[in-house]
mmCIF file of C-alpha atoms and ligand atoms in Angstrom:
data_model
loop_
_atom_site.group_PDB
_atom_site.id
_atom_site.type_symbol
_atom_site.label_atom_id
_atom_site.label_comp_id
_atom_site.label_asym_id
_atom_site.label_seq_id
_atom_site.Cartn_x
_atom_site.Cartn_y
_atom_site.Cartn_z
ATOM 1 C CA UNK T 1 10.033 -83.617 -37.483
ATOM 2 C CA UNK T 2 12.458 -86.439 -36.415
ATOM 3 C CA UNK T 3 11.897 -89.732 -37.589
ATOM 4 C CA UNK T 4 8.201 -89.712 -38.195
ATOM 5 C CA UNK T 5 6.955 -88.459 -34.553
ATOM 6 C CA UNK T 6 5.636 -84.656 -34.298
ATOM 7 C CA UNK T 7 8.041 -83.145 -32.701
ATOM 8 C CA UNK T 8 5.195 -81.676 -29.727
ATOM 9 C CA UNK T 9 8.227 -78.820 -28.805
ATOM 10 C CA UNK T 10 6.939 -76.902 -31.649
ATOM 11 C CA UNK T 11 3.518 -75.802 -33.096
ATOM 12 C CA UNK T 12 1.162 -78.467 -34.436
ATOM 13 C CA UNK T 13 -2.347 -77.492 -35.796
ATOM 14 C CA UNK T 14 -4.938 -80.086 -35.110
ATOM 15 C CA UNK T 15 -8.393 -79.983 -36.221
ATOM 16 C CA UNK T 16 -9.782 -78.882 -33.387
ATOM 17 C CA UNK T 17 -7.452 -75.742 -32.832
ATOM 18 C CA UNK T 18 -7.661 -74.886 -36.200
ATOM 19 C CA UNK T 19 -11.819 -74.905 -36.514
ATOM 20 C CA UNK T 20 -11.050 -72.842 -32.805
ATOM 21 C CA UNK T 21 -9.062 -70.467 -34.638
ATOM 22 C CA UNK T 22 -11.339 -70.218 -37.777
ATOM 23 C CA UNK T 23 -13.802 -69.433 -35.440
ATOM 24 C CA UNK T 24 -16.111 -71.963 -36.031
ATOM 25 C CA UNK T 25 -18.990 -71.629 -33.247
ATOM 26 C CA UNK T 26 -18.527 -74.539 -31.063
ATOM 27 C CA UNK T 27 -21.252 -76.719 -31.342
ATOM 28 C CA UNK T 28 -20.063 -77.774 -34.885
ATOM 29 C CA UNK T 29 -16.635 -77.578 -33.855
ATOM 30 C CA UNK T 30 -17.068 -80.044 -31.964
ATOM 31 C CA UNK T 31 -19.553 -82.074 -34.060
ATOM 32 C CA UNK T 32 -17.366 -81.888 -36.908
ATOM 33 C CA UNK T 33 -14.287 -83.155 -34.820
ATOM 34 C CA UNK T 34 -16.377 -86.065 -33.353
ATOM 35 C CA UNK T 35 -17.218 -87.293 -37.004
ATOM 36 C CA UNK T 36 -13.511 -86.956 -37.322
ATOM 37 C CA UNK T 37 -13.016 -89.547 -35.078
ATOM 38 C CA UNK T 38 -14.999 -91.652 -36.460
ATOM 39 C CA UNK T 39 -13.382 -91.932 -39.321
ATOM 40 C CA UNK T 40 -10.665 -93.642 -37.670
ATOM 41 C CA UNK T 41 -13.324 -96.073 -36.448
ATOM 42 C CA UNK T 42 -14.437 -96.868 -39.651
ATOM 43 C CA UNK T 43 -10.877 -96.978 -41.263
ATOM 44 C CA UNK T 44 -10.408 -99.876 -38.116
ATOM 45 C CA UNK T 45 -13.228 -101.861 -39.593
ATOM 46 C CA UNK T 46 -11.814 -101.776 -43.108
ATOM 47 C CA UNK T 47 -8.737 -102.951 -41.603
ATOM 48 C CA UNK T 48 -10.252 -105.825 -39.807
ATOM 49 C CA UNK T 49 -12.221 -106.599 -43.095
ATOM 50 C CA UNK T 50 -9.065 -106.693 -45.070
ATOM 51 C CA UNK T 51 -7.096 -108.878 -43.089
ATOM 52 C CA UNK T 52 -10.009 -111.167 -43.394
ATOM 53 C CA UNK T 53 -9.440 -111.166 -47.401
ATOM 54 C CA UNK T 54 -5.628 -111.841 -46.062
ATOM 55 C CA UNK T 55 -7.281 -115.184 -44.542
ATOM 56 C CA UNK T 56 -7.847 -113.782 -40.969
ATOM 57 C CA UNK T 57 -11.564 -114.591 -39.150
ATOM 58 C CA UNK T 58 -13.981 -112.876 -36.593
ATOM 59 C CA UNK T 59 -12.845 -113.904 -33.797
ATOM 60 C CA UNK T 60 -16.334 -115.102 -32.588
ATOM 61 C CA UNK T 61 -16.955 -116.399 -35.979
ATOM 62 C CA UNK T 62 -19.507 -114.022 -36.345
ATOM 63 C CA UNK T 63 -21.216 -113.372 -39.800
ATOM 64 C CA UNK T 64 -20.083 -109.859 -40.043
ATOM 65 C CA UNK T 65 -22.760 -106.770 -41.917
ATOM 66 C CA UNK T 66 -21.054 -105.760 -44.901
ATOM 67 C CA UNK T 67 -18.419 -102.812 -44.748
ATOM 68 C CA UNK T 68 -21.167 -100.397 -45.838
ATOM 69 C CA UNK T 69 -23.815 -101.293 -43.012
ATOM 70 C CA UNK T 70 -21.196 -101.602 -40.259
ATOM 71 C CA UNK T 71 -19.601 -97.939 -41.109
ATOM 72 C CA UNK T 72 -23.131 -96.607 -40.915
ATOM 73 C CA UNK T 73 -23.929 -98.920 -37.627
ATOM 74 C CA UNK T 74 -20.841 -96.690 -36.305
ATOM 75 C CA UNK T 75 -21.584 -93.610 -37.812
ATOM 76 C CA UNK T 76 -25.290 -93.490 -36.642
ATOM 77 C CA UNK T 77 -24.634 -94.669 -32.551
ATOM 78 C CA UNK T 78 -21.844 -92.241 -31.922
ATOM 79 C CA UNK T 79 -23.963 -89.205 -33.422
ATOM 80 C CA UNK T 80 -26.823 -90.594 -30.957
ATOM 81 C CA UNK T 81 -24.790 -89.351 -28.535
ATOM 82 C CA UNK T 82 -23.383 -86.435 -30.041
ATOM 83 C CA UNK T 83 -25.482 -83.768 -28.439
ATOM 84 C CA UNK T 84 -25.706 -82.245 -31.513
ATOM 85 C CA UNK T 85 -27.367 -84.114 -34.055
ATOM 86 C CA UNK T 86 -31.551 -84.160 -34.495
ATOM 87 C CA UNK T 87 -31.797 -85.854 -37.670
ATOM 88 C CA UNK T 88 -29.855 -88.594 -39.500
ATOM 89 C CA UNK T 89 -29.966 -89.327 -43.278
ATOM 90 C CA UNK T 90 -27.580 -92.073 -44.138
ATOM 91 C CA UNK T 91 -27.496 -93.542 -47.931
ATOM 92 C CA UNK T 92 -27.710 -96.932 -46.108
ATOM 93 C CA UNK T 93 -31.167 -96.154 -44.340
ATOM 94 C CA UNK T 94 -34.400 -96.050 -46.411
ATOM 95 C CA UNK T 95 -36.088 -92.750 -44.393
ATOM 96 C CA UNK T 96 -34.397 -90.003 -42.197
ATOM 97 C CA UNK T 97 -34.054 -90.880 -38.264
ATOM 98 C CA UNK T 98 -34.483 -89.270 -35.231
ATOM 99 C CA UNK T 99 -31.414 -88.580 -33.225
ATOM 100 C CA UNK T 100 -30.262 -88.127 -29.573
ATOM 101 C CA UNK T 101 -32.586 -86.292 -27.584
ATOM 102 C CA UNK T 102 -34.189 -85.074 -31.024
ATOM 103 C CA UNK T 103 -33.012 -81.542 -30.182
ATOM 104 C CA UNK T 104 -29.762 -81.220 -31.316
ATOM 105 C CA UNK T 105 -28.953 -78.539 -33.589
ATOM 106 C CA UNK T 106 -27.774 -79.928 -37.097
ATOM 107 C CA UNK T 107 -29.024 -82.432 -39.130
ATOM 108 C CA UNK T 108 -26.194 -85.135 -40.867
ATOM 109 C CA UNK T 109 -26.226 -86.689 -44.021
ATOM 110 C CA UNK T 110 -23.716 -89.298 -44.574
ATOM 111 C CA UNK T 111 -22.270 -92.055 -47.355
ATOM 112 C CA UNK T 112 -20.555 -93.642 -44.322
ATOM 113 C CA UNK T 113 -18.750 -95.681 -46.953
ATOM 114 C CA UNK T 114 -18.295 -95.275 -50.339
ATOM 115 C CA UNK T 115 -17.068 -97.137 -52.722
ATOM 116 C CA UNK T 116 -16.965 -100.331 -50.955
ATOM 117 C CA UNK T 117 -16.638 -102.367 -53.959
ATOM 118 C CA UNK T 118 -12.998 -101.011 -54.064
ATOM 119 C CA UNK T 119 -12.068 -102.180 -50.675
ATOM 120 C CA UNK T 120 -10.776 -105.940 -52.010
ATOM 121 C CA UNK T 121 -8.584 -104.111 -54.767
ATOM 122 C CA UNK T 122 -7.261 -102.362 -52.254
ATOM 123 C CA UNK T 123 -7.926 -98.524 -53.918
ATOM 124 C CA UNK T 124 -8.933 -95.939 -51.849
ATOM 125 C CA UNK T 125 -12.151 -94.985 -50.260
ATOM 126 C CA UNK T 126 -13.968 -92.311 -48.209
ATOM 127 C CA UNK T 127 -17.059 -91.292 -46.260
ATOM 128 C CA UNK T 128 -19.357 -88.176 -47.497
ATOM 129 C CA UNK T 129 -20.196 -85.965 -44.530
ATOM 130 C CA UNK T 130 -23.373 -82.815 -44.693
ATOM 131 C CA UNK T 131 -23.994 -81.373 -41.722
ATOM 132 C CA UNK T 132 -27.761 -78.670 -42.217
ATOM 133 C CA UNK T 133 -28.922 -76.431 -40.258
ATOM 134 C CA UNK T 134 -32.262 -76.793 -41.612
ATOM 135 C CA UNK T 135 -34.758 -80.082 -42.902
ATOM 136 C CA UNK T 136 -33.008 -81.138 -45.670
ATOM 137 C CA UNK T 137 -36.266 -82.182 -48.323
ATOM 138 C CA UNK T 138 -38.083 -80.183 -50.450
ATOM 139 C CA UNK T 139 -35.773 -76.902 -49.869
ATOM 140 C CA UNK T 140 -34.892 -74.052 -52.670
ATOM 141 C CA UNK T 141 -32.055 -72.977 -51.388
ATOM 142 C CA UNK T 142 -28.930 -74.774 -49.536
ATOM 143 C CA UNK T 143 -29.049 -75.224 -45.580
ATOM 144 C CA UNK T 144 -25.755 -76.461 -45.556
ATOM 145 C CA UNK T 145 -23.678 -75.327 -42.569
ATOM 146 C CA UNK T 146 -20.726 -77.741 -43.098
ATOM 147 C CA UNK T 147 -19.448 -80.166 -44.979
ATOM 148 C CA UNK T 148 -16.524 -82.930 -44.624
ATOM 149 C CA UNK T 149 -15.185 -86.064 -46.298
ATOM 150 C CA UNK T 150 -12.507 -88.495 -45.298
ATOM 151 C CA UNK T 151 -10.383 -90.603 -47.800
ATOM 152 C CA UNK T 152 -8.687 -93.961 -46.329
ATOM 153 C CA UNK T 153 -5.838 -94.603 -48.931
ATOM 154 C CA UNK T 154 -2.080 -94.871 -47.983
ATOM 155 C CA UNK T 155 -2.944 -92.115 -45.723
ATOM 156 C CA UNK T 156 -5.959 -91.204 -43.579
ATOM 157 C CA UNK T 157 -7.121 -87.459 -44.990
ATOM 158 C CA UNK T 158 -10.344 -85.455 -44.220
ATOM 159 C CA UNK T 159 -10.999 -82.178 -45.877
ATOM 160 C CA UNK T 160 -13.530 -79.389 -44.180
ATOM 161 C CA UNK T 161 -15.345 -76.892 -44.489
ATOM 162 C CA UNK T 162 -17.442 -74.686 -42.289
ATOM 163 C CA UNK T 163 -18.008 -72.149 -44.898
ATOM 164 C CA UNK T 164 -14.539 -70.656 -44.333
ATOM 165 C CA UNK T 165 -12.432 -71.921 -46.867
ATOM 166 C CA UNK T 166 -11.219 -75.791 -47.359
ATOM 167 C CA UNK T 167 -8.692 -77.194 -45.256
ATOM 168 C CA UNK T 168 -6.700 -80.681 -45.330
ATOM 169 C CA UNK T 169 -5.869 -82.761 -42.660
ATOM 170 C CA UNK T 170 -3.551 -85.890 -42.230
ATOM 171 C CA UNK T 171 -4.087 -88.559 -39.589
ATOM 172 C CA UNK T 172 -0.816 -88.946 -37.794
ATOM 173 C CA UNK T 173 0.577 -91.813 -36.032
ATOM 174 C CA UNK T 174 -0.348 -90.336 -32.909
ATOM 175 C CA UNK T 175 -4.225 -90.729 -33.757
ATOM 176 C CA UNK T 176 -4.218 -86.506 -34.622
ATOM 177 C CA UNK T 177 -5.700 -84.619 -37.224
ATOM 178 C CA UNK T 178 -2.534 -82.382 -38.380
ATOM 179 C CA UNK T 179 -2.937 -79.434 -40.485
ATOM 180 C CA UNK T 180 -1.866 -80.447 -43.877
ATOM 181 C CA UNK T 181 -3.096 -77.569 -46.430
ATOM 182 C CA UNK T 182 -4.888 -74.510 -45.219
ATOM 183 C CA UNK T 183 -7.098 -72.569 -47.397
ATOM 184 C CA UNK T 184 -7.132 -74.965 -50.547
ATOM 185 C CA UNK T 185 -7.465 -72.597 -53.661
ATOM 186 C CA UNK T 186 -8.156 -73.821 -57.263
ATOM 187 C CA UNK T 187 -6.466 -72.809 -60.584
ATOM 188 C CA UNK T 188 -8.704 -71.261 -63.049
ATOM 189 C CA UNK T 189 -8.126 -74.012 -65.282
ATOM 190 C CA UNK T 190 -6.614 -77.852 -64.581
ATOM 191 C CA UNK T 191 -5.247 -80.596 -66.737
ATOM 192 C CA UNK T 192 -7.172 -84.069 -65.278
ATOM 193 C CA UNK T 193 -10.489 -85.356 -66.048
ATOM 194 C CA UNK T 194 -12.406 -88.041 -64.693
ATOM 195 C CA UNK T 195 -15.578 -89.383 -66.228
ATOM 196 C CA UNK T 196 -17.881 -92.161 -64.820
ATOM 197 C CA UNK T 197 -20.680 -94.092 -66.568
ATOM 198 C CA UNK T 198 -20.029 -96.134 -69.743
ATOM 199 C CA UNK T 199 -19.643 -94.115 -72.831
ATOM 200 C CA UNK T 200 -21.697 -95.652 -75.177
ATOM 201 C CA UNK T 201 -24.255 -94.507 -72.528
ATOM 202 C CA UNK T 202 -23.420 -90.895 -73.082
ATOM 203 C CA UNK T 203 -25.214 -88.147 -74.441
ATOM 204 C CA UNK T 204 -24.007 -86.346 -77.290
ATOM 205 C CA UNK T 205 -23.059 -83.094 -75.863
ATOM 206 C CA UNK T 206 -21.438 -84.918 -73.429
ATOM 207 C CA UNK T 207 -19.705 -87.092 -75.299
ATOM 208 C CA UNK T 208 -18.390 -84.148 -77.492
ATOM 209 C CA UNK T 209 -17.346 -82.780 -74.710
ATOM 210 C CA UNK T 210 -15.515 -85.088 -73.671
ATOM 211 C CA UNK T 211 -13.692 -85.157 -76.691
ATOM 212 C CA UNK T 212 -12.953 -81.720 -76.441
ATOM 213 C CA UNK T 213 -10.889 -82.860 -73.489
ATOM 214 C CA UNK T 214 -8.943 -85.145 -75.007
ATOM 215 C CA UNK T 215 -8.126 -83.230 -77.732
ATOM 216 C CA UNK T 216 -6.467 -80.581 -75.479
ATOM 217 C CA UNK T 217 -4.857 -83.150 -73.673
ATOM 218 C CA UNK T 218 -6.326 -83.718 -70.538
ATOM 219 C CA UNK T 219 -5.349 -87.041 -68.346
ATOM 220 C CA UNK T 220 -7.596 -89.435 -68.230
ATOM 221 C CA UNK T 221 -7.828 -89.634 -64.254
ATOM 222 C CA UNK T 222 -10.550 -92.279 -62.970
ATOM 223 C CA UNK T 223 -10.822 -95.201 -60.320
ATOM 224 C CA UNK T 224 -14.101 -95.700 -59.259
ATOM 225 C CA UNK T 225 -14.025 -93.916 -56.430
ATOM 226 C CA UNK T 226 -15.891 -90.738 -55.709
ATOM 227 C CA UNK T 227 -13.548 -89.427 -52.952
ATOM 228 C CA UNK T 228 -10.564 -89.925 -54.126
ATOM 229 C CA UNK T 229 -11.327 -88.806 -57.383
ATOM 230 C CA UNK T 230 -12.473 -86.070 -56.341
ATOM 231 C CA UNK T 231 -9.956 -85.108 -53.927
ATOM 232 C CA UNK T 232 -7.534 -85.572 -56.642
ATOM 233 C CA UNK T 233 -8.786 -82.886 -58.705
ATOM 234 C CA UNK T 234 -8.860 -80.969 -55.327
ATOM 235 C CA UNK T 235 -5.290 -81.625 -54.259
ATOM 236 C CA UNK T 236 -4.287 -81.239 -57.383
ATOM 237 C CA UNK T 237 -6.089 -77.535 -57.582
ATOM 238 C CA UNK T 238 -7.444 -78.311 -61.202
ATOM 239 C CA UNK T 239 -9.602 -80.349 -63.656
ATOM 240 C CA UNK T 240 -12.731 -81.815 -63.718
ATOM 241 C CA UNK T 241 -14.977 -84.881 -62.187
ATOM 242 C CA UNK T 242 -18.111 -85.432 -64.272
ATOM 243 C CA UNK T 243 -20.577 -88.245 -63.774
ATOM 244 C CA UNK T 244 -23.180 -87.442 -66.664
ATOM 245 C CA UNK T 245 -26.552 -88.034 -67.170
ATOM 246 C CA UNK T 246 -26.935 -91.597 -69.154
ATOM 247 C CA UNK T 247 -29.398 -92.315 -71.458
ATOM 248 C CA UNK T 248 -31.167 -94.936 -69.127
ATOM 249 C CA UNK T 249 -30.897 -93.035 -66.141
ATOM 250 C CA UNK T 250 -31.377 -89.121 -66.632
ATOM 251 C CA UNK T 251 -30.219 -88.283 -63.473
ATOM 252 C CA UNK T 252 -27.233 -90.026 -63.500
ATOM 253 C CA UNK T 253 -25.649 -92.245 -60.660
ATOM 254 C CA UNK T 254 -24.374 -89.987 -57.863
ATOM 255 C CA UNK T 255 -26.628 -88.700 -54.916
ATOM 256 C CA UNK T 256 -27.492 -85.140 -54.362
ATOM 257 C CA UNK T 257 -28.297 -85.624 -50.418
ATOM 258 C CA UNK T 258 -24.987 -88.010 -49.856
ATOM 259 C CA UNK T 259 -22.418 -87.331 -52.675
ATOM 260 C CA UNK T 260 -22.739 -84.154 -54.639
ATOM 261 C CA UNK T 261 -23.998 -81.248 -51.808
ATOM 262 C CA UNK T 262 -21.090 -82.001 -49.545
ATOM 263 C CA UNK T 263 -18.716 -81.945 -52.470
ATOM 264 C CA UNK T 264 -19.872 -78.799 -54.120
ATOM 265 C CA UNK T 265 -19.819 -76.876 -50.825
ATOM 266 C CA UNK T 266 -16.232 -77.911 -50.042
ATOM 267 C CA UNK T 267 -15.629 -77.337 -54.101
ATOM 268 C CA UNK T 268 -17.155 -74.021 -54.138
ATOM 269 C CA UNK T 269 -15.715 -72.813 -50.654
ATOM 270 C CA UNK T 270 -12.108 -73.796 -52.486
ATOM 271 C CA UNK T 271 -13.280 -71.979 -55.503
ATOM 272 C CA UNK T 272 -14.064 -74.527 -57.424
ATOM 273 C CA UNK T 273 -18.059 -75.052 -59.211
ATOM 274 C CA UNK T 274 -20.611 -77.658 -58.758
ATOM 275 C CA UNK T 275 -23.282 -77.781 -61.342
ATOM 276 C CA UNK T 276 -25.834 -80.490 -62.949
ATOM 277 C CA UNK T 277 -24.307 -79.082 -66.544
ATOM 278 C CA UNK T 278 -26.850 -76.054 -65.768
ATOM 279 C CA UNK T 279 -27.454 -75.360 -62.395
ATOM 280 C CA UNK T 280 -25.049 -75.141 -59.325
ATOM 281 C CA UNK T 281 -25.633 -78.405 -57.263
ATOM 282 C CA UNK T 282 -25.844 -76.168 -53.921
ATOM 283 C CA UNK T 283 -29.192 -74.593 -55.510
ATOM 284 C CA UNK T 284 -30.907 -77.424 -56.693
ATOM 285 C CA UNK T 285 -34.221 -79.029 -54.355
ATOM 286 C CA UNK T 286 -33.519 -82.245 -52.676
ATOM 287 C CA UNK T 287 -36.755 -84.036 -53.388
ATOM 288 C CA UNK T 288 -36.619 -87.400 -51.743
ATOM 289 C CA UNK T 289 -33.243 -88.994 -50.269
ATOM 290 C CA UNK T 290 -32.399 -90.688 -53.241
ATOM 291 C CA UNK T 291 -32.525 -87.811 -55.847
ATOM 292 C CA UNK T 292 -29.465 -88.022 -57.817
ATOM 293 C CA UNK T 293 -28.415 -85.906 -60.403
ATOM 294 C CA UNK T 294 -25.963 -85.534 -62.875
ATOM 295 C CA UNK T 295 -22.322 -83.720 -62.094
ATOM 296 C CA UNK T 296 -19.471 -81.617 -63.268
ATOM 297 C CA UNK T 297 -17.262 -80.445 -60.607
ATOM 298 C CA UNK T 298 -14.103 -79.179 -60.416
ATOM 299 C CA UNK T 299 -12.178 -75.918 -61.621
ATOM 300 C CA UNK T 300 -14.238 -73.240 -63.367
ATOM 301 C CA UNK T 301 -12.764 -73.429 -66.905
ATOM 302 C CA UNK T 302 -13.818 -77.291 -67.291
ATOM 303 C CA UNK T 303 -17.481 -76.696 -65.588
ATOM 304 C CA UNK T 304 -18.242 -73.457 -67.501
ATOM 305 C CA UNK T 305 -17.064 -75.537 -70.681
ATOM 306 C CA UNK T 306 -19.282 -78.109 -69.785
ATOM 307 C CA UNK T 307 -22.167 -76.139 -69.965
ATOM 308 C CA UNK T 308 -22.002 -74.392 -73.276
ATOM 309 C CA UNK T 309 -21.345 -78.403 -74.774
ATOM 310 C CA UNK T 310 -24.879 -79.174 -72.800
ATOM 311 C CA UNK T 311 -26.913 -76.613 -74.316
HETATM 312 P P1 LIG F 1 -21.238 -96.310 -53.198
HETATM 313 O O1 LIG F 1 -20.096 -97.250 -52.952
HETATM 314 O O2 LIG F 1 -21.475 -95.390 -52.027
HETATM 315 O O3 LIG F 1 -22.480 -97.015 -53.651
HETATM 316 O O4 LIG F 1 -20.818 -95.333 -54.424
HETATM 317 C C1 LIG F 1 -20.035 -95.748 -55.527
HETATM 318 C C2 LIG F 1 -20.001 -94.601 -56.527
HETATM 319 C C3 LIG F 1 -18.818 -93.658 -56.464
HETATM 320 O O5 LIG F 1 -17.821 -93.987 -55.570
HETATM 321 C C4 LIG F 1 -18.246 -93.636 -57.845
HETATM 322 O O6 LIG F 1 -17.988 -92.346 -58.284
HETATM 323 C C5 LIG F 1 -19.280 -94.319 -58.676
HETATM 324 O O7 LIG F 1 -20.055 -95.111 -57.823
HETATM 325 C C6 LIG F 1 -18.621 -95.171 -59.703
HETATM 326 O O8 LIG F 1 -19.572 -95.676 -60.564
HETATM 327 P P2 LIG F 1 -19.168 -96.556 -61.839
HETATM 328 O O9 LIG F 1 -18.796 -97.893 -61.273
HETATM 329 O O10 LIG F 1 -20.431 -96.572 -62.643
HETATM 330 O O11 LIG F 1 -18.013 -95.886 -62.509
HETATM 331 MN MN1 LIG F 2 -21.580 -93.426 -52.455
HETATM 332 MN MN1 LIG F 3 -21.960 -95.777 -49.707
#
């Protein structure tokens, strides 16, 4: 590649030729690559929202919806006219909606934005993408057909999965999805950990085993920010992200329905676990759309670990 421009004489792998040559069946090909874009919608709204930190205004001196609301505003009207979308859970909207003609074929569940908090400090952030087959509440087993997320930090990335494999993508100047990493494949064992909630609100075993971390030297790897946190520990192919239960809330922070399902299935399809320091996330009922539960997730050592401190 010369000087930053793809260099279109030879081979480039978008996202959609690559979920064509996966063989992913077309409706959520093309669902998945519509989400896709926007992302780059909602990555134009954090820009606008940034310059206005840099001292820039609406220019109709409008009173704007905060980042969150606005990313699911745009999330929620372009999968009205998807085609393929029936349902829509959002962590922004208090019940699930009816979508499109209300017989599309998947169901989405989105944090359109998360981690909004970060957006003045300028770290990154990301949006948390399910895509079911099935009703999402009250189910035993998963229904999951896909899952995504995109991270807006000094580069655009989204990572899929369609249940074959995980793959990386950049955002190019262009406006393309490129083909970073195909087939993203964990280590048995990694060297980063990152561990939310406050520790004095830690439970023992957790706490010991957190110490048990530090003792074998594991880098402390945390900024507040579920997607890039995690995808760290992906990229990285190693180490764990753990947000624990806490003595005042049980379940912990993170959402099963937004945060943790589309992780552990793009987690578990790199080879990665998911559990709740007992069960795998991708087994465990979704009760109501605000069921969160606690998380390890990560390489296998570090989550199988995990466990045996929990018992
Ligand atoms: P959201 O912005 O969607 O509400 O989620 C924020 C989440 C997640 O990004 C992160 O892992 C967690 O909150 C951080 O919580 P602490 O501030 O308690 O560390
Ligand atoms: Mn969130
Ligand atoms: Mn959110």
């Amino acid at each position: 590649m010369g000087e930053g421009i793809n260099d279109y004489t030879k081979n480039i792998v978008d996202l959609r030729r690559h979920m064509w040559m996966a063989g992913v069946e077309e409706e959520l090909r093309r669902l998945i690559w519509q989400i896709a874009v926007v992302g780059k919608y909602i990555s134009a709204k954090i820009h606008e929202a940034n310059r206005k930190l840099a001292g820039f205004k609406n220019i109709y001196g409008e009173d704007q919806l905060s980042l969150d609301r606005a990313a699911d505003e745009i999330m929620k009207n372009q999968l009205q006219y998807s085609g393929f979308v029936r349902e829509y859970a959002s962590e922004e909207l208090r019940e699930i909606v009816k979508t499109g003609s209300g017989r599309g074929k998947y169901i989405v569940a989105a944090d359109p934005l998360d981690g909004s908090s970060l957006v003045e400090t300028n770290l990154a952030i990301g949006t948390i993408i399910g895509i079911h087959k099935e009703a999402i509440l009250d189910k035993g087993r998963n229904t999951m057909a896909a899952a995504l997320y995109i991270t807006y930090g000094p580069l655009i990335t989204m990572i899929y999965s369609a249940g074959k494999g995980a793959h990386e993508f950049v955002l190019n100047r262009e406006g393309e999805y490129v083909l970073a990493q195909e087939n993203i494949v964990m280590k048995e064992k990694g060297s980063i950990f990152s561990p939310g909630g406050l520790r004095r609100d830690w439970l023992p075993g957790h706490q010991k085993f957190v110490e048990h971390l530090e003792k074998e030297g594991y880098k402390l790897r945390y900024s507040g920010g579920f997607v890039p946190d995690i995808n760290q520990v992906l990229i990285k192919r190693g180490g764990l992200f753990t947000y624990p239960a806490l003595l005042k809330s049980p379940r912990g922070k993170l959402r099963l329905l937004f945060e943790l399902q589309p992780m552990a299935f793009i987690m578990e399809q790199a080879g990665g676990m998911a559990t709740d320091g007992k069960d795998d996330i991708l087994s465990l009922k979704v009760e109501n759309i605000n069921h969160c539960s606690p998380v390890y997730i990560g390489s296998r050592a570090e989550v199988e670990l995990a466990k045996q401190f929990l018992v």
